[in-house]
Short mmCIF file of C-alpha atoms in Angstrom, two decimals:
data_model
loop_
_atom_site.label_atom_id
_atom_site.label_comp_id
_atom_site.label_asym_id
_atom_site.label_seq_id
_atom_site.Cartn_x
_atom_site.Cartn_y
_atom_site.Cartn_z
CA UNK A 1102 60.17 17.50 29.00
CA UNK A 1103 61.87 20.88 29.17
CA UNK A 1104 65.62 20.77 29.60
CA UNK A 1105 66.29 24.49 30.02
CA UNK A 1106 64.45 27.60 31.07
CA UNK A 1107 63.69 29.78 28.09
CA UNK A 1108 64.26 33.40 29.01
CA UNK A 1109 63.78 36.68 27.22
CA UNK A 1110 66.59 38.69 28.74
CA UNK A 1111 69.52 38.75 31.12
CA UNK A 1112 69.58 40.99 34.18
CA UNK A 1113 72.86 42.09 35.76
CA UNK A 1114 72.81 42.27 39.56
CA UNK A 1115 75.13 43.82 42.10
CA UNK A 1116 75.84 41.10 44.68
CA UNK A 1117 77.62 41.32 48.02
CA UNK A 1118 78.66 38.38 50.19
CA UNK A 1119 77.19 38.14 53.67
CA UNK A 1120 79.06 36.45 56.51
CA UNK A 1121 77.95 32.93 57.37
CA UNK A 1122 77.09 29.65 55.68
CA UNK A 1123 73.61 28.26 54.97
CA UNK A 1124 71.97 25.58 52.83
CA UNK A 1125 68.52 27.24 52.69
CA UNK A 1126 67.25 30.77 53.22
CA UNK A 1127 63.89 32.55 53.34
CA UNK A 1128 63.05 36.24 53.48
CA UNK A 1129 59.72 37.89 54.17
CA UNK A 1130 58.30 41.02 55.78
CA UNK A 1131 61.80 42.36 56.38
CA UNK A 1132 63.00 39.22 58.18
CA UNK A 1133 65.60 36.73 56.94
CA UNK A 1134 65.97 33.20 58.30
CA UNK A 1135 67.94 30.14 57.25
CA UNK A 1136 69.40 26.78 58.20
CA UNK A 1137 72.89 25.38 57.75
CA UNK A 1138 74.18 21.90 56.96
CA UNK A 1139 73.88 20.95 60.63
CA UNK A 1140 70.22 22.06 60.63
CA UNK A 1141 71.03 24.92 62.98
CA UNK A 1142 68.48 27.75 62.62
CA UNK A 1143 69.45 31.39 62.22
CA UNK A 1144 67.69 34.75 61.98
CA UNK A 1145 69.36 37.95 60.78
CA UNK A 1146 69.37 40.82 63.27
CA UNK A 1147 71.20 44.04 62.40
CA UNK A 1148 73.52 42.28 59.98
CA UNK A 1149 74.37 39.48 62.43
CA UNK A 1150 73.12 35.90 62.34
CA UNK A 1151 71.57 34.91 65.66
CA UNK A 1152 71.02 31.21 66.32
CA UNK A 1153 67.53 30.11 67.31
CA UNK A 1154 66.84 27.03 69.43
CA UNK A 1155 66.05 23.73 67.77
CA UNK A 1156 67.08 22.00 64.56
CA UNK A 1157 65.27 22.28 61.23
CA UNK A 1158 66.01 21.24 57.65
CA UNK A 1159 63.80 23.97 56.15
CA UNK A 1160 62.57 27.26 57.62
CA UNK A 1161 60.21 29.95 56.35
CA UNK A 1162 58.96 33.35 57.45
CA UNK A 1163 56.06 35.42 56.15
CA UNK A 1164 52.57 36.71 56.92
CA UNK A 1165 51.67 33.40 58.60
CA UNK A 1166 54.66 33.67 60.96
CA UNK A 1167 57.82 31.63 61.41
CA UNK A 1168 57.53 27.94 60.53
CA UNK A 1169 59.86 25.05 59.79
CA UNK A 1170 60.25 21.31 59.35
CA UNK A 1171 62.89 19.06 60.85
CA UNK A 1172 64.79 16.09 59.43
CA UNK A 1173 61.94 13.82 60.52
CA UNK A 1174 59.52 15.96 58.49
CA UNK A 1175 57.80 17.18 61.67
CA UNK A 1176 56.26 20.64 61.40
CA UNK A 1177 56.85 23.50 63.85
CA UNK A 1178 55.55 27.03 64.29
CA UNK A 1179 57.24 29.67 66.45
CA UNK A 1180 54.76 30.89 69.11
CA UNK A 1181 55.87 33.41 71.73
CA UNK A 1182 59.51 32.46 71.29
CA UNK A 1183 58.98 28.69 71.45
CA UNK A 1184 58.61 26.07 68.75
CA UNK A 1185 55.15 24.47 68.80
CA UNK A 1186 54.73 21.06 67.17
CA UNK A 1187 52.05 21.06 64.48
CA UNK A 1188 50.37 17.82 63.42
CA UNK A 1189 51.26 16.58 59.95
CA UNK A 1190 54.44 15.81 58.04
CA UNK A 1191 56.18 17.98 55.40
CA UNK A 1192 59.68 18.09 53.95
CA UNK A 1193 59.33 21.71 52.78
CA UNK A 1194 57.08 24.52 53.99
CA UNK A 1195 56.27 28.07 52.94
CA UNK A 1196 54.66 30.93 54.91
CA UNK A 1197 54.65 33.51 52.11
CA UNK A 1198 50.91 33.34 51.41
CA UNK A 1199 48.41 35.78 52.88
CA UNK A 1200 48.46 34.28 56.40
CA UNK A 1201 48.26 30.71 55.13
CA UNK A 1202 50.96 28.05 54.87
CA UNK A 1203 51.69 25.39 52.27
CA UNK A 1204 54.28 22.78 51.43
CA UNK A 1205 55.19 19.36 50.10
CA UNK A 1206 55.72 16.11 51.98
CA UNK A 1207 58.19 13.27 51.49
CA UNK A 1208 55.87 11.65 48.93
CA UNK A 1209 55.57 14.94 46.99
CA UNK A 1210 51.96 15.36 48.10
CA UNK A 1211 51.00 19.05 48.31
CA UNK A 1212 49.18 20.55 51.28
CA UNK A 1213 47.98 23.95 52.45
CA UNK A 1214 46.39 25.33 55.60
CA UNK A 1215 44.13 28.38 55.40
CA UNK A 1216 44.40 31.53 57.48
CA UNK A 1217 42.07 30.44 60.28
CA UNK A 1218 43.98 27.24 60.83
CA UNK A 1219 47.49 28.66 60.42
CA UNK A 1220 46.93 31.71 62.62
CA UNK A 1221 45.07 29.57 65.15
CA UNK A 1222 48.08 27.37 65.93
CA UNK A 1223 49.01 28.39 69.48
CA UNK A 1224 49.95 25.09 71.16
CA UNK A 1225 50.77 21.45 70.49
CA UNK A 1226 47.07 20.68 70.91
CA UNK A 1227 45.85 23.16 68.28
CA UNK A 1228 44.04 21.52 65.35
CA UNK A 1229 45.91 21.62 62.03
CA UNK A 1230 43.37 21.51 59.19
CA UNK A 1231 45.69 20.65 56.30
CA UNK A 1232 44.05 20.40 52.87
CA UNK A 1233 45.41 18.04 50.22
CA UNK A 1234 45.87 19.46 46.73
CA UNK A 1235 45.86 17.34 43.58
CA UNK A 1236 49.12 16.56 41.85
CA UNK A 1237 52.68 15.94 43.01
CA UNK A 1238 55.31 18.61 43.70
CA UNK A 1239 58.67 18.53 45.48
CA UNK A 1240 58.68 22.28 46.24
CA UNK A 1241 55.73 24.64 46.69
CA UNK A 1242 55.67 28.36 47.49
CA UNK A 1243 52.86 30.90 47.76
CA UNK A 1244 52.38 34.64 47.45
CA UNK A 1245 49.41 36.98 47.69
CA UNK A 1246 47.54 35.84 44.56
CA UNK A 1247 49.10 32.57 43.39
CA UNK A 1248 51.25 29.61 44.35
CA UNK A 1249 54.08 28.12 42.30
CA UNK A 1250 55.74 24.72 42.47
CA UNK A 1251 58.10 22.32 40.76
CA UNK A 1252 57.55 18.60 40.38
CA UNK A 1253 60.11 15.76 40.59
CA UNK A 1254 60.88 16.26 36.89
CA UNK A 1255 61.59 19.98 37.53
CA UNK A 1256 58.52 21.05 35.56
CA UNK A 1257 56.98 24.32 36.77
CA UNK A 1258 53.34 24.85 37.74
CA UNK A 1259 51.19 27.71 38.99
CA UNK A 1260 48.00 27.53 41.05
CA UNK A 1261 45.75 30.57 40.59
CA UNK A 1262 43.05 32.15 42.73
CA UNK A 1263 44.50 31.26 46.11
CA UNK A 1264 43.04 33.20 49.03
CA UNK A 1265 43.44 33.12 52.82
CA UNK A 1266 40.16 31.22 53.14
CA UNK A 1267 40.62 29.06 50.02
CA UNK A 1268 44.28 28.12 49.93
CA UNK A 1269 43.60 25.30 47.45
CA UNK A 1270 42.86 27.91 44.78
CA UNK A 1271 41.44 27.00 41.40
CA UNK A 1272 42.38 23.31 41.87
CA UNK A 1273 43.75 23.32 38.34
CA UNK A 1274 47.47 23.52 37.63
CA UNK A 1275 48.89 25.55 34.76
CA UNK A 1276 52.20 24.32 33.40
CA UNK A 1277 54.72 27.13 32.85
CA UNK A 1278 57.44 26.51 30.24
CA UNK A 1279 60.85 25.97 31.79
CA UNK A 1280 62.70 23.79 34.27
CA UNK A 1281 63.60 24.62 37.89
CA UNK A 1282 64.70 22.62 40.92
CA UNK A 1283 63.25 25.11 43.44
CA UNK A 1284 61.01 28.16 43.27
CA UNK A 1285 60.05 30.93 45.69
CA UNK A 1286 57.20 33.43 45.63
CA UNK A 1287 57.80 36.56 47.69
CA UNK A 1288 55.31 38.40 49.87
CA UNK A 1289 54.89 40.95 47.04
CA UNK A 1290 54.27 38.20 44.46
CA UNK A 1291 57.69 38.19 42.78
CA UNK A 1292 58.81 34.75 41.59
CA UNK A 1293 62.40 33.51 41.52
CA UNK A 1294 63.89 30.06 41.04
CA UNK A 1295 67.03 28.02 40.44
CA UNK A 1296 67.56 25.43 37.73
CA UNK A 1297 69.61 22.23 37.78
CA UNK A 1298 72.67 24.08 36.47
CA UNK A 1299 72.58 26.55 39.36
CA UNK A 1300 71.30 29.51 37.33
CA UNK A 1301 68.79 31.93 38.87
CA UNK A 1302 65.67 33.12 37.06
CA UNK A 1303 62.96 35.70 37.68
CA UNK A 1304 59.47 35.58 36.25
CA UNK A 1305 58.60 38.79 34.42
CA UNK A 1306 55.22 40.37 33.72
CA UNK A 1307 53.34 39.12 36.79
CA UNK A 1308 50.19 41.14 37.50
CA UNK A 1309 46.90 40.55 39.28
CA UNK A 1310 45.23 39.95 35.92
CA UNK A 1311 48.10 37.77 34.63
CA UNK A 1312 49.61 35.97 37.65
CA UNK A 1313 51.49 33.57 35.36
CA UNK A 1314 53.60 36.41 33.95
CA UNK A 1315 55.07 36.66 30.48
CA UNK A 1316 58.53 35.06 30.51
CA UNK A 1317 61.74 34.27 32.36
CA UNK A 1318 64.78 36.49 32.82
CA UNK A 1319 68.11 35.04 33.89
CA UNK A 1320 69.94 36.83 36.70
CA UNK A 1321 73.65 37.16 35.98
CA UNK A 1322 75.16 35.83 39.21
CA UNK A 1323 78.59 34.23 39.21
CA UNK A 1324 78.98 30.73 40.57
CA UNK A 1325 76.51 27.90 41.07
CA UNK A 1326 73.43 28.77 43.10
CA UNK A 1327 71.20 26.33 45.00
CA UNK A 1328 68.59 28.43 46.80
CA UNK A 1329 67.06 31.91 46.52
CA UNK A 1330 64.52 34.11 48.28
CA UNK A 1331 63.37 37.68 47.58
CA UNK A 1332 62.05 40.44 49.84
CA UNK A 1333 61.98 44.24 49.85
CA UNK A 1334 64.12 44.64 46.75
CA UNK A 1335 66.82 42.22 47.89
CA UNK A 1336 67.49 38.83 46.34
CA UNK A 1337 69.07 36.44 48.83
CA UNK A 1338 71.19 33.71 47.26
CA UNK A 1339 72.81 30.58 48.66
CA UNK A 1340 75.56 29.17 46.46
CA UNK A 1341 76.58 25.52 46.37
CA UNK A 1342 79.52 26.20 48.69
CA UNK A 1343 77.08 27.48 51.34
CA UNK A 1344 78.07 31.11 50.93
CA UNK A 1345 75.35 33.75 51.39
CA UNK A 1346 74.88 36.64 48.99
CA UNK A 1347 72.48 39.56 48.74
CA UNK A 1348 71.82 41.04 45.30
CA UNK A 1349 70.00 44.09 44.03
#
């Protein structure tokens, strides 16, 4: 078992605090959303957090739209300004794939829903063709060419060859050296994560021909971090006191 993330360099970032308090954040396609300790949902508009209706424990935004899960593990998608209940149960969900969604449930089972299913959710009666992946992960996040996850032991895995019509990918997991408690893949394929000590890491060397990358770099961010998300050159960080930071 890996106890630390082995990295090849340190990267200094310029971080600025953003008003508000959140426990989880997600950024994609120029949008930023998050939830606080009361499961209130917020979206960032012009530098101001605007509360959305409902209550979620995890929220995500990306090419597949705006999705979330509540404290009962029920799944919702935002459709025309209203939350639509989607069949299935997940504790964590990610919309960063190419118009497909994925996530992990309370038993650490991993699921994904391809583009046709995800984009076809328009009402509570819409079918939700979730596909079960092998293995067990507590956190799962997808980008344009691959998906990354961490298991209950904080081991890191990548799933290659994911596509909008084949979100299950290669069906073989590749273990990546290191240890993280959560991991996020951005819309552009960048990969960031946080380890058990609250340190933030970025995967270097990711390309279409080598989606697993070449090594980890530690981001030099003061304090203890608990959640990160990356979009359009900005790294969004939630620290363990709930404070929100943006780094570049």
